Amino acid sequence: MKQNPALAGQRIDPSFDNIWQELKWRGLVHVSTDDAALEEALANETVTYYCGFDPTAASLHLGHLVQLLNMRRLQLAGHKPLALVGGSTGLIGDPRQSAERVLNTRETVAEWVASLQSQVSRYLSFEGENAVRLVNNLDWTQNVSALDFLRDIGKYFRVGTMIKKEIVAARLNSDEGISYTEFSYQVLQGFDFLELHRQYGCTLQTGGSDQWGNLTSGTELIRKVEGKHVHAFGTPLITNSDGTKFGKSEGNAIWLDPEMCSPYTFYQFWLNTADADVIDRLKVFTFLTRAEIEEMATEVAERPHQRKAQRTLAWLVTSLVHGEDATEKVIAASAAVFGNGELGEIDLPTLQAVIAELPSAKIKADELGILNVLQTSGLSKSQSEARRTVGEGGAYVNNHKVQGIDSELSVDDFLHQRYAIIRRGKKNMAVLELEG
């Protein structure tokens, strides 16, 4: 598999004694099975570890990126990653707080497995002695009969313990309740850890702290079946300083797939990070060292208006997920929209993402006189106001100043023969879309 160029500049921070200390400094350890034993193992052994990603959508999102970068940090420290995409657990779905999941078809899940495997592959190295191995839990579950599963695995789980798990308890106390299908999810995840332990010597599972019940189902199963102690640790759920949920923009998840969340939207999400949150985001989502992040903290404290930390964060994370070329296009497009570049050089998907936040209106091809254009766009309330705007030299179409009130647009003046960005003065903008 071709190596992602973005991996080349990543490294662990030499200022820490070991990777466990770095993970804790970055705020990536919320709960663990045994803090001291984990630190000792990660400092003195080569640990095989895994994290699972269920195909409940066609793309991973920012919550998954936390786990992928955690895996990458451990890999950089010399440990061996197993990246599991759940072809079987994806057919079930882990219990949600709100309601029962809608089960997807086997064909859809298989499609999403392939998509997620491709995404996961971008963040972990396939080179060297500790190259990542992609695994699919469908490989060891699809041929296990229900009777064998109940006899060989199910007998080790106690219902009393299972119903005390936080998410299960919440669902049991809700009007919705919980089906046996979702209730069994923790048994399947425990089975995964057991199989990975048997096949590859895996002794550590990582995940979000909201999955702690599922993570410990595996550690307990291995203890009962194999008589061995293995580990798990959970990352904290990330929230914004104002209490809002991290990882969403306008109520929509920030996906890693550019078809589901454009590089422009992705970049803007990071650029809009609050001063109170940006240092924590740099710790979690970048490979900057402690010294470099402390320097950024000084920038935020002394020169917050320059937003250097936000621009660094947006550049690094967008380049990691979408590549440097896409990130440069996004920055150039943003500048062009505000008059500092050539709009005609912006590709259509990026242009559509950029103008999505601007006021818009449609216009017919036989109504392209500049006065009508300004009025239709909403930038002028009347023809007389439009005349004044043009006369004062304040009207622009795609960053080109309008020369006179008799000016008229043609279809070729529209970007991609579809959109025109109309500007009055420096900051008032709108988009006109050509009908038909």
Short mmCIF file of C-alpha atoms in Angstrom, two decimals:
data_model
loop_
_atom_site.label_atom_id
_atom_site.label_comp_id
_atom_site.label_asym_id
_atom_site.label_seq_id
_atom_site.Cartn_x
_atom_site.Cartn_y
_atom_site.Cartn_z
CA MET A 1 0.00 0.00 0.00
CA LYS A 2 1.25 3.47 -0.92
CA GLN A 3 2.50 5.49 2.04
CA ASN A 4 0.67 8.72 2.87
CA PRO A 5 3.25 11.57 2.54
CA ALA A 6 1.70 13.28 5.58
CA LEU A 7 3.11 10.54 7.83
CA ALA A 8 6.70 11.51 7.04
CA GLY A 9 6.88 14.53 9.35
CA GLN A 10 5.26 12.90 12.37
CA ARG A 11 7.28 12.02 15.46
CA ILE A 12 6.97 11.41 19.17
CA ASP A 13 8.06 14.20 21.49
CA PRO A 14 11.57 13.50 22.86
CA SER A 15 10.92 15.71 25.88
CA PHE A 16 8.86 12.93 27.50
CA ASP A 17 10.29 9.85 29.21
CA ASN A 18 7.89 7.55 27.35
CA ILE A 19 4.83 7.54 25.12
CA TRP A 20 2.43 7.02 28.04
CA GLN A 21 3.59 10.28 29.59
CA GLU A 22 3.10 12.07 26.28
CA LEU A 23 -0.41 10.66 25.85
CA LYS A 24 -1.33 11.85 29.33
CA TRP A 25 0.09 15.33 28.72
CA ARG A 26 -1.95 15.58 25.54
CA GLY A 27 -5.07 14.77 27.53
CA LEU A 28 -5.63 11.46 25.76
CA VAL A 29 -5.99 9.20 28.80
CA HIS A 30 -9.28 9.40 30.68
CA VAL A 31 -9.51 5.90 32.11
CA SER A 32 -7.29 2.81 32.06
CA THR A 33 -7.13 -0.69 33.47
CA ASP A 34 -3.79 -0.15 35.26
CA ASP A 35 -1.93 3.11 34.79
CA ALA A 36 1.41 1.98 36.21
CA ALA A 37 1.44 -1.40 34.43
CA LEU A 38 0.52 0.21 31.13
CA GLU A 39 3.28 2.78 31.43
CA GLU A 40 5.82 0.08 32.20
CA ALA A 41 4.72 -2.12 29.28
CA LEU A 42 4.72 0.74 26.77
CA ALA A 43 8.11 1.95 27.99
CA ASN A 44 9.87 -1.43 28.04
CA GLU A 45 8.10 -3.80 25.64
CA THR A 46 6.77 -3.93 22.10
CA VAL A 47 3.01 -3.96 22.62
CA THR A 48 0.51 -5.16 20.01
CA TYR A 49 -2.63 -3.05 20.35
CA TYR A 50 -5.89 -2.53 18.51
CA CYS A 51 -8.71 -0.10 18.02
CA GLY A 52 -12.00 -0.90 16.30
CA PHE A 53 -14.03 1.17 13.84
CA ASP A 54 -17.56 0.08 13.00
CA PRO A 55 -18.97 0.79 9.51
CA THR A 56 -22.16 2.53 10.66
CA ALA A 57 -21.66 5.20 7.97
CA ALA A 58 -19.74 5.56 4.72
CA SER A 59 -17.04 7.67 6.39
CA LEU A 60 -15.16 8.16 9.61
CA HIS A 61 -15.55 11.46 11.50
CA LEU A 62 -13.50 13.56 13.92
CA GLY A 63 -14.21 11.28 16.86
CA HIS A 64 -12.55 8.47 14.93
CA LEU A 65 -9.63 10.74 14.04
CA VAL A 66 -8.80 11.03 17.75
CA GLN A 67 -8.41 7.25 17.88
CA LEU A 68 -6.44 7.04 14.63
CA LEU A 69 -3.93 9.63 15.81
CA ASN A 70 -3.68 7.84 19.15
CA MET A 71 -2.83 4.66 17.24
CA ARG A 72 -0.27 6.55 15.18
CA ARG A 73 1.47 7.92 18.27
CA LEU A 74 1.77 4.40 19.69
CA GLN A 75 3.10 3.15 16.35
CA LEU A 76 5.72 5.91 16.26
CA ALA A 77 6.82 4.75 19.71
CA GLY A 78 7.53 1.29 18.28
CA HIS A 79 4.33 -0.59 19.10
CA LYS A 80 2.35 -2.75 16.65
CA PRO A 81 -1.12 -1.61 15.57
CA LEU A 82 -4.06 -3.74 14.52
CA ALA A 83 -6.74 -1.59 12.86
CA LEU A 84 -10.06 -3.40 13.07
CA VAL A 85 -12.97 -2.47 10.83
CA GLY A 86 -15.99 -4.33 12.11
CA GLY A 87 -17.64 -6.25 9.32
CA SER A 88 -19.63 -8.24 11.90
CA THR A 89 -20.13 -5.67 14.68
CA GLY A 90 -21.15 -3.20 11.97
CA LEU A 91 -24.07 -5.49 11.17
CA ILE A 92 -25.22 -5.08 14.79
CA GLY A 93 -24.18 -1.59 15.89
CA ASP A 94 -23.20 -0.63 19.41
CA PRO A 95 -26.02 0.69 21.61
CA ARG A 96 -26.69 4.40 21.38
CA GLN A 97 -27.97 6.63 24.18
CA SER A 98 -31.08 7.66 22.28
CA ALA A 99 -32.67 4.75 20.44
CA GLU A 100 -32.19 1.45 18.64
CA ARG A 101 -30.04 1.57 15.53
CA VAL A 102 -31.51 0.83 12.11
CA LEU A 103 -29.78 -2.30 10.82
CA ASN A 104 -28.08 -1.83 7.45
CA THR A 105 -27.99 -4.48 4.73
CA ARG A 106 -25.01 -6.80 4.44
CA GLU A 107 -24.18 -5.24 1.06
CA THR A 108 -24.14 -1.72 2.53
CA VAL A 109 -21.99 -2.78 5.48
CA ALA A 110 -19.51 -4.54 3.17
CA GLU A 111 -19.29 -1.37 1.06
CA TRP A 112 -18.66 0.76 4.12
CA VAL A 113 -16.05 -1.68 5.43
CA ALA A 114 -14.01 -1.15 2.26
CA SER A 115 -14.45 2.62 2.51
CA LEU A 116 -13.35 2.77 6.15
CA GLN A 117 -10.39 0.46 5.56
CA SER A 118 -9.20 2.87 2.86
CA GLN A 119 -9.54 5.82 5.23
CA VAL A 120 -7.84 4.09 8.16
CA SER A 121 -4.91 3.25 5.89
CA ARG A 122 -4.10 6.95 5.45
CA TYR A 123 -3.15 7.45 9.10
CA LEU A 124 -0.98 4.43 9.89
CA SER A 125 2.24 3.20 8.33
CA PHE A 126 2.45 -0.08 6.41
CA GLU A 127 6.24 0.01 6.52
CA GLY A 128 8.79 -1.33 9.02
CA GLU A 129 8.73 -4.04 11.67
CA ASN A 130 5.66 -2.58 13.35
CA ALA A 131 3.61 -2.04 10.19
CA VAL A 132 -0.15 -1.80 10.71
CA ARG A 133 -2.28 -4.85 9.99
CA LEU A 134 -5.88 -4.35 8.86
CA VAL A 135 -8.30 -6.89 10.33
CA ASN A 136 -12.03 -7.55 9.92
CA ASN A 137 -13.94 -9.30 12.69
CA LEU A 138 -16.26 -10.88 10.15
CA ASP A 139 -13.36 -13.23 9.38
CA TRP A 140 -13.64 -15.01 12.75
CA THR A 141 -17.37 -14.60 13.49
CA GLN A 142 -19.13 -15.54 10.25
CA ASN A 143 -18.38 -19.28 10.58
CA VAL A 144 -19.12 -19.53 14.32
CA SER A 145 -22.56 -21.08 14.95
CA ALA A 146 -24.98 -19.54 17.44
CA LEU A 147 -24.64 -22.60 19.66
CA ASP A 148 -20.84 -22.48 19.64
CA PHE A 149 -20.89 -18.75 20.37
CA LEU A 150 -23.24 -19.18 23.33
CA ARG A 151 -21.33 -22.21 24.70
CA ASP A 152 -17.75 -21.01 24.12
CA ILE A 153 -18.07 -17.26 24.64
CA GLY A 154 -21.46 -16.36 26.11
CA LYS A 155 -21.00 -18.54 29.21
CA TYR A 156 -18.24 -16.22 30.47
CA PHE A 157 -20.52 -13.15 30.60
CA ARG A 158 -22.75 -12.43 33.59
CA VAL A 159 -26.02 -10.66 32.84
CA GLY A 160 -25.88 -8.78 36.14
CA THR A 161 -22.56 -7.25 35.14
CA MET A 162 -23.68 -6.54 31.59
CA ILE A 163 -26.78 -4.56 32.59
CA LYS A 164 -24.68 -2.35 34.88
CA LYS A 165 -22.73 -1.01 31.89
CA GLU A 166 -23.56 2.70 31.63
CA ILE A 167 -25.06 2.73 28.15
CA VAL A 168 -27.03 -0.49 28.72
CA ALA A 169 -28.40 0.77 32.02
CA ALA A 170 -29.47 4.04 30.36
CA ARG A 171 -31.31 2.20 27.61
CA LEU A 172 -32.97 -0.22 30.02
CA ASN A 173 -34.38 2.74 31.93
CA SER A 174 -35.63 4.46 28.78
CA ASP A 175 -38.99 4.09 27.03
CA GLU A 176 -37.18 2.58 24.06
CA GLY A 177 -35.52 -0.22 26.02
CA ILE A 178 -32.81 -2.31 24.34
CA SER A 179 -33.01 -5.30 22.03
CA TYR A 180 -31.09 -8.51 22.60
CA THR A 181 -29.22 -7.68 19.38
CA GLU A 182 -27.67 -4.50 20.74
CA PHE A 183 -27.36 -5.99 24.23
CA SER A 184 -25.08 -8.66 22.75
CA TYR A 185 -22.71 -6.10 21.22
CA GLN A 186 -20.34 -6.12 24.22
CA VAL A 187 -20.04 -9.91 23.94
CA LEU A 188 -19.00 -9.57 20.30
CA GLN A 189 -16.43 -6.90 21.11
CA GLY A 190 -15.02 -9.02 23.93
CA PHE A 191 -14.75 -11.90 21.46
CA ASP A 192 -12.76 -9.63 19.12
CA PHE A 193 -10.15 -8.90 21.78
CA LEU A 194 -9.87 -12.59 22.63
CA GLU A 195 -9.33 -13.55 18.97
CA LEU A 196 -6.76 -10.80 18.41
CA HIS A 197 -4.98 -11.87 21.56
CA ARG A 198 -4.89 -15.47 20.36
CA GLN A 199 -3.91 -14.71 16.75
CA TYR A 200 -1.50 -11.79 17.17
CA GLY A 201 -0.63 -11.56 20.86
CA CYS A 202 -2.63 -8.35 21.23
CA THR A 203 -2.57 -7.08 24.83
CA LEU A 204 -4.03 -3.57 24.58
CA GLN A 205 -7.26 -2.10 23.26
CA THR A 206 -7.87 1.64 22.89
CA GLY A 207 -11.08 3.58 22.31
CA GLY A 208 -13.30 6.33 23.59
CA SER A 209 -14.21 6.38 27.28
CA ASP A 210 -17.88 6.09 26.27
CA GLN A 211 -16.94 2.58 25.08
CA TRP A 212 -15.36 1.60 28.41
CA GLY A 213 -17.90 -1.13 29.09
CA ASN A 214 -17.16 -2.72 25.74
CA LEU A 215 -13.40 -2.38 26.20
CA THR A 216 -13.39 -4.08 29.59
CA SER A 217 -15.62 -6.89 28.33
CA GLY A 218 -12.57 -8.01 26.34
CA THR A 219 -10.07 -7.69 29.16
CA GLU A 220 -12.37 -9.71 31.45
CA LEU A 221 -13.01 -12.38 28.82
CA ILE A 222 -9.27 -12.91 28.26
CA ARG A 223 -8.69 -13.11 32.01
CA LYS A 224 -11.38 -15.78 32.39
CA VAL A 225 -10.53 -17.82 29.26
CA GLU A 226 -6.75 -17.47 29.04
CA GLY A 227 -5.90 -16.56 32.63
CA LYS A 228 -3.96 -13.50 31.42
CA HIS A 229 -4.14 -9.82 32.28
CA VAL A 230 -4.37 -7.46 29.32
CA HIS A 231 -5.03 -3.75 29.12
CA ALA A 232 -7.37 -1.09 27.82
CA PHE A 233 -7.51 2.67 28.03
CA GLY A 234 -10.13 5.20 27.00
CA THR A 235 -9.74 8.73 25.68
CA PRO A 236 -11.99 11.46 27.09
CA LEU A 237 -14.97 12.72 25.13
CA ILE A 238 -13.97 16.08 23.71
CA THR A 239 -16.24 19.04 24.39
CA ASN A 240 -15.86 22.73 23.62
CA SER A 241 -15.15 25.19 26.42
CA ASP A 242 -18.66 26.65 26.04
CA GLY A 243 -20.19 23.23 26.71
CA THR A 244 -21.24 22.48 23.14
CA LYS A 245 -20.45 19.17 21.47
CA PHE A 246 -17.15 19.04 19.61
CA GLY A 247 -16.94 17.71 16.06
CA LYS A 248 -20.04 19.24 14.51
CA SER A 249 -20.66 22.32 12.38
CA GLU A 250 -24.18 23.67 11.95
CA GLY A 251 -25.40 20.44 13.52
CA ASN A 252 -23.63 18.25 10.96
CA ALA A 253 -20.79 15.86 11.71
CA ILE A 254 -17.36 16.76 10.37
CA TRP A 255 -16.63 13.72 8.20
CA LEU A 256 -13.20 12.76 6.87
CA ASP A 257 -14.55 11.97 3.40
CA PRO A 258 -14.28 15.08 1.15
CA GLU A 259 -17.53 14.11 -0.57
CA MET A 260 -19.36 14.32 2.75
CA CYS A 261 -17.51 17.33 4.16
CA SER A 262 -15.58 19.51 1.73
CA PRO A 263 -11.96 20.43 2.47
CA TYR A 264 -13.11 24.07 2.65
CA THR A 265 -15.72 23.34 5.32
CA PHE A 266 -13.20 21.15 7.12
CA TYR A 267 -10.55 23.90 7.11
CA GLN A 268 -13.02 26.56 8.26
CA PHE A 269 -14.14 24.34 11.14
CA TRP A 270 -10.60 24.32 12.56
CA LEU A 271 -9.95 27.97 11.71
CA ASN A 272 -13.00 28.95 13.79
CA THR A 273 -11.71 27.19 16.92
CA ALA A 274 -12.14 29.36 20.01
CA ASP A 275 -9.04 30.72 21.77
CA ALA A 276 -10.04 28.75 24.86
CA ASP A 277 -9.98 25.47 22.92
CA VAL A 278 -7.19 25.82 20.37
CA ILE A 279 -4.27 24.65 22.55
CA ASP A 280 -6.12 21.48 23.59
CA ARG A 281 -6.93 20.83 19.92
CA LEU A 282 -3.28 21.22 18.96
CA LYS A 283 -2.35 18.65 21.60
CA VAL A 284 -4.88 16.08 20.38
CA PHE A 285 -4.90 16.57 16.62
CA THR A 286 -1.32 17.51 15.72
CA PHE A 287 2.18 16.14 16.23
CA LEU A 288 3.63 19.46 17.37
CA THR A 289 5.96 19.04 20.34
CA ARG A 290 5.31 20.35 23.84
CA ALA A 291 7.72 23.22 23.20
CA GLU A 292 5.98 24.17 19.95
CA ILE A 293 2.55 24.05 21.56
CA GLU A 294 3.73 26.14 24.50
CA GLU A 295 4.92 28.70 21.95
CA MET A 296 1.44 28.69 20.42
CA ALA A 297 -0.07 29.20 23.88
CA THR A 298 2.04 32.35 24.21
CA GLU A 299 0.74 33.55 20.83
CA VAL A 300 -2.85 33.04 21.96
CA ALA A 301 -2.24 34.88 25.22
CA GLU A 302 -0.29 37.84 23.80
CA ARG A 303 -1.51 38.19 20.20
CA PRO A 304 -4.93 36.47 19.95
CA HIS A 305 -6.06 38.74 17.11
CA GLN A 306 -3.44 37.21 14.79
CA ARG A 307 -4.99 33.73 15.29
CA LYS A 308 -1.67 32.04 14.53
CA ALA A 309 -2.59 28.97 16.58
CA GLN A 310 -5.88 28.54 14.70
CA ARG A 311 -4.22 28.94 11.32
CA THR A 312 -1.55 26.41 12.31
CA LEU A 313 -4.19 23.96 13.54
CA ALA A 314 -6.31 24.34 10.40
CA TRP A 315 -3.31 23.89 8.10
CA LEU A 316 -1.92 20.83 9.87
CA VAL A 317 -5.16 18.89 10.31
CA THR A 318 -6.57 19.70 6.86
CA SER A 319 -3.24 18.76 5.25
CA LEU A 320 -3.22 15.49 7.17
CA VAL A 321 -6.76 14.55 6.15
CA HIS A 322 -7.00 16.04 2.66
CA GLY A 323 -3.41 16.70 1.60
CA GLU A 324 -1.38 19.88 1.25
CA ASP A 325 -2.55 20.60 -2.31
CA ALA A 326 -6.20 20.61 -1.28
CA THR A 327 -5.40 22.78 1.73
CA GLU A 328 -3.55 25.32 -0.40
CA LYS A 329 -6.53 25.44 -2.79
CA VAL A 330 -8.87 26.09 0.12
CA ILE A 331 -6.72 28.95 1.45
CA ALA A 332 -6.41 30.45 -2.04
CA ALA A 333 -10.16 30.16 -2.59
CA SER A 334 -10.91 31.89 0.70
CA ALA A 335 -8.59 34.74 -0.23
CA ALA A 336 -10.04 35.01 -3.74
CA VAL A 337 -13.61 35.34 -2.52
CA PHE A 338 -12.57 38.36 -0.49
CA GLY A 339 -10.86 40.01 -3.44
CA ASN A 340 -7.32 38.71 -3.11
CA GLY A 341 -7.10 36.22 -5.93
CA GLU A 342 -8.54 34.91 -9.16
CA LEU A 343 -11.95 33.33 -8.69
CA GLY A 344 -11.85 31.66 -12.08
CA GLU A 345 -9.10 29.30 -10.88
CA ILE A 346 -11.27 27.74 -8.14
CA ASP A 347 -12.58 24.26 -8.98
CA LEU A 348 -16.34 23.74 -8.78
CA PRO A 349 -16.55 21.65 -5.55
CA THR A 350 -14.37 24.13 -3.66
CA LEU A 351 -16.29 27.09 -5.07
CA GLN A 352 -19.61 25.56 -4.02
CA ALA A 353 -18.31 24.98 -0.51
CA VAL A 354 -17.00 28.55 -0.26
CA ILE A 355 -20.21 30.22 -1.45
CA ALA A 356 -22.53 27.97 0.56
CA GLU A 357 -22.42 30.45 3.45
CA LEU A 358 -23.15 33.54 1.32
CA PRO A 359 -26.62 34.96 0.59
CA SER A 360 -27.79 33.64 -2.77
CA ALA A 361 -30.44 34.16 -5.43
CA LYS A 362 -31.20 32.88 -8.90
CA ILE A 363 -31.25 34.97 -12.04
CA LYS A 364 -32.35 34.37 -15.62
CA ALA A 365 -30.02 34.71 -18.61
CA ASP A 366 -32.10 37.58 -20.06
CA GLU A 367 -31.92 39.67 -16.84
CA LEU A 368 -28.17 40.25 -16.61
CA GLY A 369 -28.00 44.04 -16.72
CA ILE A 370 -25.78 45.19 -13.85
CA LEU A 371 -28.48 47.22 -12.13
CA ASN A 372 -30.80 44.21 -12.09
CA VAL A 373 -27.92 41.99 -11.00
CA LEU A 374 -27.25 44.18 -7.95
CA GLN A 375 -30.93 44.37 -7.06
CA THR A 376 -31.56 40.65 -7.54
CA SER A 377 -28.55 39.80 -5.39
CA GLY A 378 -30.01 41.86 -2.55
CA LEU A 379 -26.97 44.13 -2.37
CA SER A 380 -29.01 47.09 -3.64
CA LYS A 381 -32.60 47.72 -2.57
CA SER A 382 -33.54 49.64 -5.71
CA GLN A 383 -32.34 50.55 -9.22
CA SER A 384 -31.40 54.05 -8.02
CA GLU A 385 -29.29 52.60 -5.19
CA ALA A 386 -27.65 50.25 -7.70
CA ARG A 387 -26.81 53.26 -9.92
CA ARG A 388 -25.14 55.03 -7.01
CA THR A 389 -23.12 51.94 -6.12
CA VAL A 390 -21.82 51.58 -9.68
CA GLY A 391 -21.20 55.33 -10.01
CA GLU A 392 -19.14 55.37 -6.82
CA GLY A 393 -17.02 52.45 -8.10
CA GLY A 394 -18.26 50.07 -5.42
CA ALA A 395 -19.75 47.27 -7.56
CA TYR A 396 -17.75 44.11 -8.39
CA VAL A 397 -18.55 40.94 -10.29
CA ASN A 398 -16.15 38.07 -9.58
CA ASN A 399 -13.65 40.62 -8.18
CA HIS A 400 -13.74 42.76 -11.36
CA LYS A 401 -14.93 46.33 -10.91
CA VAL A 402 -18.06 47.22 -12.85
CA GLN A 403 -17.24 50.07 -15.24
CA GLY A 404 -20.66 51.61 -15.92
CA ILE A 405 -24.40 51.36 -15.32
CA ASP A 406 -24.91 49.98 -18.84
CA SER A 407 -22.68 46.97 -18.16
CA GLU A 408 -24.25 43.60 -18.74
CA LEU A 409 -23.11 40.12 -17.80
CA SER A 410 -22.96 37.21 -20.20
CA VAL A 411 -23.17 33.50 -19.47
CA ASP A 412 -19.37 33.34 -19.85
CA ASP A 413 -19.00 35.77 -16.96
CA PHE A 414 -20.40 33.16 -14.60
CA LEU A 415 -17.91 30.90 -12.84
CA HIS A 416 -18.26 27.43 -14.32
CA GLN A 417 -21.10 29.08 -16.31
CA ARG A 418 -23.21 28.84 -13.18
CA TYR A 419 -22.24 31.26 -10.39
CA ALA A 420 -21.32 34.92 -10.09
CA ILE A 421 -20.03 36.47 -6.86
CA ILE A 422 -21.36 39.98 -6.55
CA ARG A 423 -19.70 42.39 -4.16
CA ARG A 424 -20.63 45.88 -2.97
CA GLY A 425 -17.71 47.63 -1.34
CA LYS A 426 -15.20 45.44 0.49
CA LYS A 427 -17.35 43.11 2.56
CA ASN A 428 -20.93 42.91 1.29
CA MET A 429 -21.24 39.85 -0.94
CA ALA A 430 -23.86 37.60 -2.48
CA VAL A 431 -24.03 34.82 -5.04
CA LEU A 432 -26.15 34.70 -8.14
CA GLU A 433 -26.85 31.34 -9.72
CA LEU A 434 -27.77 31.26 -13.38
CA GLU A 435 -31.07 29.52 -13.98
CA GLY A 436 -31.07 26.72 -16.53
#
